[in-house]
Amino acid sequence: MSDRILITGATGNIGSELLRQLQAKGADVVAGTNSRPIPGTESVSIDFADRSSLERAMKGVATVFMVMPAHPEMAQWGENVIDAARNAGVSHVVRSSGSMADEGSSRTLDRLLGLTDAYLAGSGLDYTITAPNFFMQNFATQLSADFKENVIAVPAGDGGVAWIDVRDIAAVSAEVLLNPKEYRGKTLTITGSQPLSYAQAVEAMNRALGTSASYIAVSDEAARKAMTDLGLPEFVIDVMVGLGQCVRQGHVEETTDTVERLLGRPPITFEQFVQDHRTAWI
């Protein structure tokens, strides 16, 4: 039987790192991308809105790693991936969700993630759900320019976040993909080992980098206005405000032992993340 693994979203945060780690382990892996092929990597073209393209990409695939970008249509896209996997005879789906996924949530992203999780659970497919917390890498990507300007303004209050490095998310995902039967039907919440507020995270970055950035806890209304003025889509604004609400309400500060239990080592610390990504800010 084939051990071939398909990674959807192979150019994204998790997908690209997972691809790198699986290739290093010698896995039979193919990258699903909706853009150009990845150099040096076997790639297939996929369109989340086109089930037939997904079924073609899954031909001969044993396990699918399912990760999608945040998008208003992501719940429908999730159904398309799951239906395609079932039609193509895929043995196991590993679904990358989120730590606060809940189909009944009032928060946009959590509701959409939860709808896909529920659809997968009822699909009849063997599956595992990985549910990572907020990415440390957010500071090196979407918040990098703000940090360079010495102010990070987020509607997150002083709540804590058990930040997780994408490299750890990928490592846990690789373990599940290479040993899917051991994790059948499980949901694995992936967090770091210590909650840090945005203010504490910025302080840690300042210590490591010799910078003097500060954190400002803004209101939802102020955040909405700032993002609207930047021309961001309403969907993105709703997602970002919802993430801030999760932090303020204490929903993402709990830690789990998933990384240590599956990988036999502690999670990457925030301090180590900063050292490894310092060129993003200086």
GROMACS .gro file of C-alpha atoms in nm:
model
  282
    1MET     CA    1   0.000   0.000   0.000
    2SER     CA    2   0.121   0.352  -0.080
    3ASP     CA    3   0.264   0.569   0.197
    4ARG     CA    4   0.236   0.883  -0.015
    5ILE     CA    5   0.145   1.203   0.169
    6LEU     CA    6  -0.022   1.507   0.009
    7ILE     CA    7   0.021   1.844   0.179
    8THR     CA    8  -0.244   2.098   0.084
    9GLY     CA    9  -0.139   2.457   0.143
   10ALA     CA   10   0.223   2.352   0.097
   11THR     CA   11   0.347   2.710   0.053
   12GLY     CA   12   0.194   2.842   0.377
   13ASN     CA   13   0.339   2.878   0.726
   14ILE     CA   14   0.273   2.525   0.845
   15GLY     CA   15   0.272   2.354   0.506
   16SER     CA   16   0.613   2.478   0.392
   17GLU     CA   17   0.783   2.382   0.719
   18LEU     CA   18   0.608   2.045   0.725
   19LEU     CA   19   0.720   1.978   0.369
   20ARG     CA   20   1.079   2.055   0.466
   21GLN     CA   21   1.068   1.825   0.769
   22LEU     CA   22   0.903   1.536   0.586
   23GLN     CA   23   1.153   1.559   0.301
   24ALA     CA   24   1.436   1.551   0.556
   25LYS     CA   25   1.288   1.228   0.692
   26GLY     CA   26   1.276   1.073   0.345
   27ALA     CA   27   0.896   1.058   0.328
   28ASP     CA   28   0.712   1.015  -0.002
   29VAL     CA   29   0.548   1.355  -0.007
   30VAL     CA   30   0.385   1.569  -0.273
   31ALA     CA   31   0.311   1.940  -0.240
   32GLY     CA   32  -0.034   2.071  -0.325
   33THR     CA   33  -0.027   2.432  -0.440
   34ASN     CA   34  -0.262   2.669  -0.618
   35SER     CA   35   0.029   2.866  -0.760
   36ARG     CA   36   0.345   2.764  -0.939
   37PRO     CA   37   0.522   2.435  -0.854
   38ILE     CA   38   0.778   2.439  -0.574
   39PRO     CA   39   1.130   2.405  -0.719
   40GLY     CA   40   1.291   2.069  -0.645
   41THR     CA   41   0.968   1.925  -0.508
   42GLU     CA   42   0.704   1.707  -0.668
   43SER     CA   43   0.403   1.937  -0.687
   44VAL     CA   44   0.041   1.911  -0.797
   45SER     CA   45  -0.200   2.191  -0.876
   46ILE     CA   46  -0.502   2.216  -0.647
   47ASP     CA   47  -0.794   2.455  -0.621
   48PHE     CA   48  -0.990   2.431  -0.297
   49ALA     CA   49  -1.303   2.545  -0.481
   50ASP     CA   50  -1.266   2.269  -0.744
   51ARG     CA   51  -1.328   1.922  -0.602
   52SER     CA   52  -1.215   1.751  -0.921
   53SER     CA   53  -0.871   1.912  -0.897
   54LEU     CA   54  -0.846   1.786  -0.540
   55GLU     CA   55  -0.944   1.433  -0.640
   56ARG     CA   56  -0.682   1.432  -0.915
   57ALA     CA   57  -0.417   1.548  -0.669
   58MET     CA   58  -0.511   1.270  -0.427
   59LYS     CA   59  -0.474   0.986  -0.677
   60GLY     CA   60  -0.244   0.726  -0.521
   61VAL     CA   61  -0.222   0.920  -0.193
   62ALA     CA   62  -0.254   0.739   0.139
   63THR     CA   63  -0.263   1.035   0.377
   64VAL     CA   64  -0.367   1.397   0.329
   65PHE     CA   65  -0.248   1.685   0.543
   66MET     CA   66  -0.528   1.937   0.521
   67VAL     CA   67  -0.447   2.301   0.590
   68MET     CA   68  -0.620   2.597   0.429
   69PRO     CA   69  -0.583   2.974   0.439
   70ALA     CA   70  -0.831   3.182   0.635
   71HIS     CA   71  -1.101   3.275   0.385
   72PRO     CA   72  -1.479   3.336   0.391
   73GLU     CA   73  -1.528   3.015   0.190
   74MET     CA   74  -1.296   2.799   0.398
   75ALA     CA   75  -1.574   2.581   0.544
   76GLN     CA   76  -1.695   2.491   0.194
   77TRP     CA   77  -1.335   2.437   0.087
   78GLY     CA   78  -1.293   2.201   0.379
   79GLU     CA   79  -1.593   1.998   0.270
   80ASN     CA   80  -1.446   1.980  -0.079
   81VAL     CA   81  -1.114   1.844   0.051
   82ILE     CA   82  -1.286   1.587   0.272
   83ASP     CA   83  -1.525   1.472  -0.001
   84ALA     CA   84  -1.237   1.445  -0.247
   85ALA     CA   85  -1.035   1.239   0.001
   86ARG     CA   86  -1.325   1.000   0.049
   87ASN     CA   87  -1.386   0.969  -0.326
   88ALA     CA   88  -1.015   0.916  -0.396
   89GLY     CA   89  -0.982   0.637  -0.140
   90VAL     CA   90  -0.749   0.824   0.095
   91SER     CA   91  -0.681   0.622   0.410
   92HIS     CA   92  -0.634   0.902   0.664
   93VAL     CA   93  -0.679   1.279   0.683
   94VAL     CA   94  -0.471   1.489   0.921
   95ARG     CA   95  -0.654   1.818   0.963
   96SER     CA   96  -0.478   2.134   1.084
   97SER     CA   97  -0.740   2.333   1.275
   98GLY     CA   98  -0.708   2.576   1.566
   99SER     CA   99  -0.706   2.557   1.943
  100MET     CA  100  -1.038   2.746   1.974
  101ALA     CA  101  -1.226   2.581   1.685
  102ASP     CA  102  -1.597   2.553   1.768
  103GLU     CA  103  -1.881   2.532   1.516
  104GLY     CA  104  -2.106   2.716   1.762
  105SER     CA  105  -1.866   3.005   1.825
  106SER     CA  106  -1.966   3.365   1.765
  107ARG     CA  107  -1.609   3.432   1.645
  108THR     CA  108  -1.578   3.403   1.268
  109LEU     CA  109  -1.258   3.201   1.234
  110ASP     CA  110  -1.331   2.963   1.522
  111ARG     CA  111  -1.678   2.890   1.382
  112LEU     CA  112  -1.546   2.816   1.033
  113LEU     CA  113  -1.270   2.594   1.169
  114GLY     CA  114  -1.520   2.412   1.387
  115LEU     CA  115  -1.757   2.349   1.098
  116THR     CA  116  -1.481   2.173   0.905
  117ASP     CA  117  -1.374   1.970   1.208
  118ALA     CA  118  -1.732   1.852   1.259
  119TYR     CA  119  -1.770   1.763   0.893
  120LEU     CA  120  -1.451   1.558   0.903
  121ALA     CA  121  -1.556   1.378   1.221
  122GLY     CA  122  -1.879   1.272   1.052
  123SER     CA  123  -1.724   1.180   0.718
  124GLY     CA  124  -1.646   0.817   0.791
  125LEU     CA  125  -1.277   0.877   0.715
  126ASP     CA  126  -0.998   0.793   0.956
  127TYR     CA  127  -0.872   1.129   1.078
  128THR     CA  128  -0.663   1.320   1.329
  129ILE     CA  129  -0.709   1.687   1.414
  130THR     CA  130  -0.412   1.899   1.515
  131ALA     CA  131  -0.520   2.219   1.689
  132PRO     CA  132  -0.233   2.465   1.723
  133ASN     CA  133  -0.244   2.778   1.935
  134PHE     CA  134  -0.130   3.121   1.812
  135PHE     CA  135   0.195   3.114   1.611
  136MET     CA  136   0.513   3.276   1.741
  137GLN     CA  137   0.588   3.346   1.375
  138ASN     CA  138   0.309   3.606   1.371
  139PHE     CA  139   0.561   3.843   1.529
  140ALA     CA  140   0.803   3.785   1.239
  141THR     CA  141   0.539   3.826   0.968
  142GLN     CA  142   0.220   4.024   1.020
  143LEU     CA  143   0.355   4.219   1.320
  144SER     CA  144   0.712   4.269   1.197
  145ALA     CA  145   0.656   4.613   1.042
  146ASP     CA  146   0.472   4.735   1.354
  147PHE     CA  147   0.756   4.616   1.577
  148LYS     CA  148   1.010   4.799   1.362
  149GLU     CA  149   0.802   5.114   1.417
  150ASN     CA  150   0.825   5.047   1.793
  151VAL     CA  151   0.453   4.997   1.859
  152ILE     CA  152   0.242   4.682   1.847
  153ALA     CA  153  -0.125   4.771   1.895
  154VAL     CA  154  -0.360   4.475   1.931
  155PRO     CA  155  -0.705   4.440   2.095
  156ALA     CA  156  -0.578   4.165   2.325
  157GLY     CA  157  -0.568   4.334   2.666
  158ASP     CA  158  -0.322   4.173   2.907
  159GLY     CA  159  -0.430   3.815   2.843
  160GLY     CA  160  -0.174   3.540   2.805
  161VAL     CA  161  -0.104   3.324   2.500
  162ALA     CA  162   0.070   2.987   2.505
  163TRP     CA  163   0.253   3.076   2.184
  164ILE     CA  164   0.371   2.786   1.966
  165ASP     CA  165   0.652   2.784   1.711
  166VAL     CA  166   0.545   2.670   1.364
  167ARG     CA  167   0.844   2.436   1.362
  168ASP     CA  168   0.689   2.249   1.654
  169ILE     CA  169   0.349   2.240   1.484
  170ALA     CA  170   0.514   2.087   1.178
  171ALA     CA  171   0.711   1.837   1.386
  172VAL     CA  172   0.397   1.715   1.564
  173SER     CA  173   0.215   1.698   1.231
  174ALA     CA  174   0.498   1.497   1.077
  175GLU     CA  175   0.486   1.249   1.364
  176VAL     CA  176   0.112   1.201   1.310
  177LEU     CA  177   0.146   1.170   0.932
  178LEU     CA  178   0.416   0.905   0.960
  179ASN     CA  179   0.225   0.710   1.226
  180PRO     CA  180  -0.142   0.785   1.154
  181LYS     CA  181  -0.291   0.473   1.311
  182GLU     CA  182  -0.152   0.571   1.652
  183TYR     CA  183  -0.348   0.895   1.648
  184ARG     CA  184  -0.672   0.789   1.478
  185GLY     CA  185  -0.972   0.987   1.599
  186LYS     CA  186  -0.768   1.213   1.828
  187THR     CA  187  -0.757   1.589   1.857
  188LEU     CA  188  -0.413   1.716   1.957
  189THR     CA  189  -0.400   2.070   2.093
  190ILE     CA  190  -0.052   2.211   2.035
  191THR     CA  191   0.080   2.490   2.258
  192GLY     CA  192   0.402   2.625   2.396
  193SER     CA  193   0.508   2.561   2.753
  194GLN     CA  194   0.445   2.908   2.896
  195PRO     CA  195   0.178   3.174   2.839
  196LEU     CA  196   0.302   3.524   2.759
  197SER     CA  197   0.093   3.836   2.712
  198TYR     CA  198   0.165   4.056   2.412
  199ALA     CA  199   0.336   4.300   2.649
  200GLN     CA  200   0.558   4.024   2.790
  201ALA     CA  201   0.640   3.898   2.441
  202VAL     CA  202   0.741   4.247   2.328
  203GLU     CA  203   0.955   4.286   2.641
  204ALA     CA  204   1.130   3.955   2.564
  205MET     CA  205   1.198   4.075   2.210
  206ASN     CA  206   1.338   4.404   2.336
  207ARG     CA  207   1.575   4.223   2.572
  208ALA     CA  208   1.701   3.994   2.298
  209LEU     CA  209   1.725   4.255   2.023
  210GLY     CA  210   1.819   4.569   2.214
  211THR     CA  211   1.508   4.744   2.086
  212SER     CA  212   1.254   4.966   2.262
  213ALA     CA  213   0.918   4.868   2.118
  214SER     CA  214   0.602   4.886   2.327
  215TYR     CA  215   0.263   4.718   2.329
  216ILE     CA  216  -0.063   4.910   2.335
  217ALA     CA  217  -0.386   4.730   2.421
  218VAL     CA  218  -0.645   4.895   2.199
  219SER     CA  219  -1.021   4.848   2.197
  220ASP     CA  220  -1.205   4.638   1.941
  221GLU     CA  221  -1.352   4.957   1.798
  222ALA     CA  222  -1.012   5.123   1.758
  223ALA     CA  223  -0.869   4.810   1.598
  224ARG     CA  224  -1.161   4.789   1.356
  225LYS     CA  225  -1.120   5.153   1.255
  226ALA     CA  226  -0.745   5.118   1.203
  227MET     CA  227  -0.786   4.809   0.987
  228THR     CA  228  -1.074   4.964   0.794
  229ASP     CA  229  -0.860   5.271   0.724
  230LEU     CA  230  -0.593   5.036   0.586
  231GLY     CA  231  -0.850   4.892   0.347
  232LEU     CA  232  -0.852   4.542   0.493
  233PRO     CA  233  -1.150   4.319   0.403
  234GLU     CA  234  -1.429   4.286   0.658
  235PHE     CA  235  -1.358   3.915   0.693
  236VAL     CA  236  -0.997   3.979   0.792
  237ILE     CA  237  -1.105   4.247   1.038
  238ASP     CA  238  -1.357   4.011   1.200
  239VAL     CA  239  -1.092   3.741   1.231
  240MET     CA  240  -0.834   3.971   1.388
  241VAL     CA  241  -1.082   4.117   1.637
  242GLY     CA  242  -1.197   3.766   1.727
  243LEU     CA  243  -0.840   3.657   1.795
  244GLY     CA  244  -0.797   3.950   2.031
  245GLN     CA  245  -1.115   3.854   2.214
  246CYS     CA  246  -0.980   3.501   2.264
  247VAL     CA  247  -0.673   3.644   2.433
  248ARG     CA  248  -0.859   3.894   2.653
  249GLN     CA  249  -1.099   3.627   2.773
  250GLY     CA  250  -0.819   3.387   2.868
  251HIS     CA  251  -0.905   3.120   2.612
  252VAL     CA  252  -0.554   3.066   2.472
  253GLU     CA  253  -0.330   3.072   2.779
  254GLU     CA  254  -0.369   2.705   2.874
  255THR     CA  255  -0.070   2.483   2.797
  256THR     CA  256  -0.065   2.120   2.687
  257ASP     CA  257   0.201   1.848   2.687
  258THR     CA  258   0.144   1.750   2.324
  259VAL     CA  259   0.488   1.855   2.196
  260GLU     CA  260   0.678   1.685   2.477
  261ARG     CA  261   0.462   1.372   2.465
  262LEU     CA  262   0.490   1.320   2.090
  263LEU     CA  263   0.842   1.452   2.029
  264GLY     CA  264   1.019   1.368   2.354
  265ARG     CA  265   1.141   1.725   2.406
  266PRO     CA  266   0.999   2.053   2.533
  267PRO     CA  267   0.851   2.308   2.294
  268ILE     CA  268   1.073   2.577   2.143
  269THR     CA  269   1.075   2.876   2.378
  270PHE     CA  270   0.975   3.224   2.274
  271GLU     CA  271   1.328   3.342   2.349
  272GLN     CA  272   1.474   3.082   2.114
  273PHE     CA  273   1.224   3.178   1.846
  274VAL     CA  274   1.336   3.541   1.869
  275GLN     CA  275   1.703   3.448   1.839
  276ASP     CA  276   1.633   3.228   1.537
  277HIS     CA  277   1.432   3.499   1.358
  278ARG     CA  278   1.612   3.817   1.464
  279THR     CA  279   1.670   3.922   1.102
  280ALA     CA  280   1.294   3.978   1.074
  281TRP     CA  281   1.320   4.284   1.298
  282ILE     CA  282   1.673   4.424   1.270
   0.00000   0.00000   0.00000
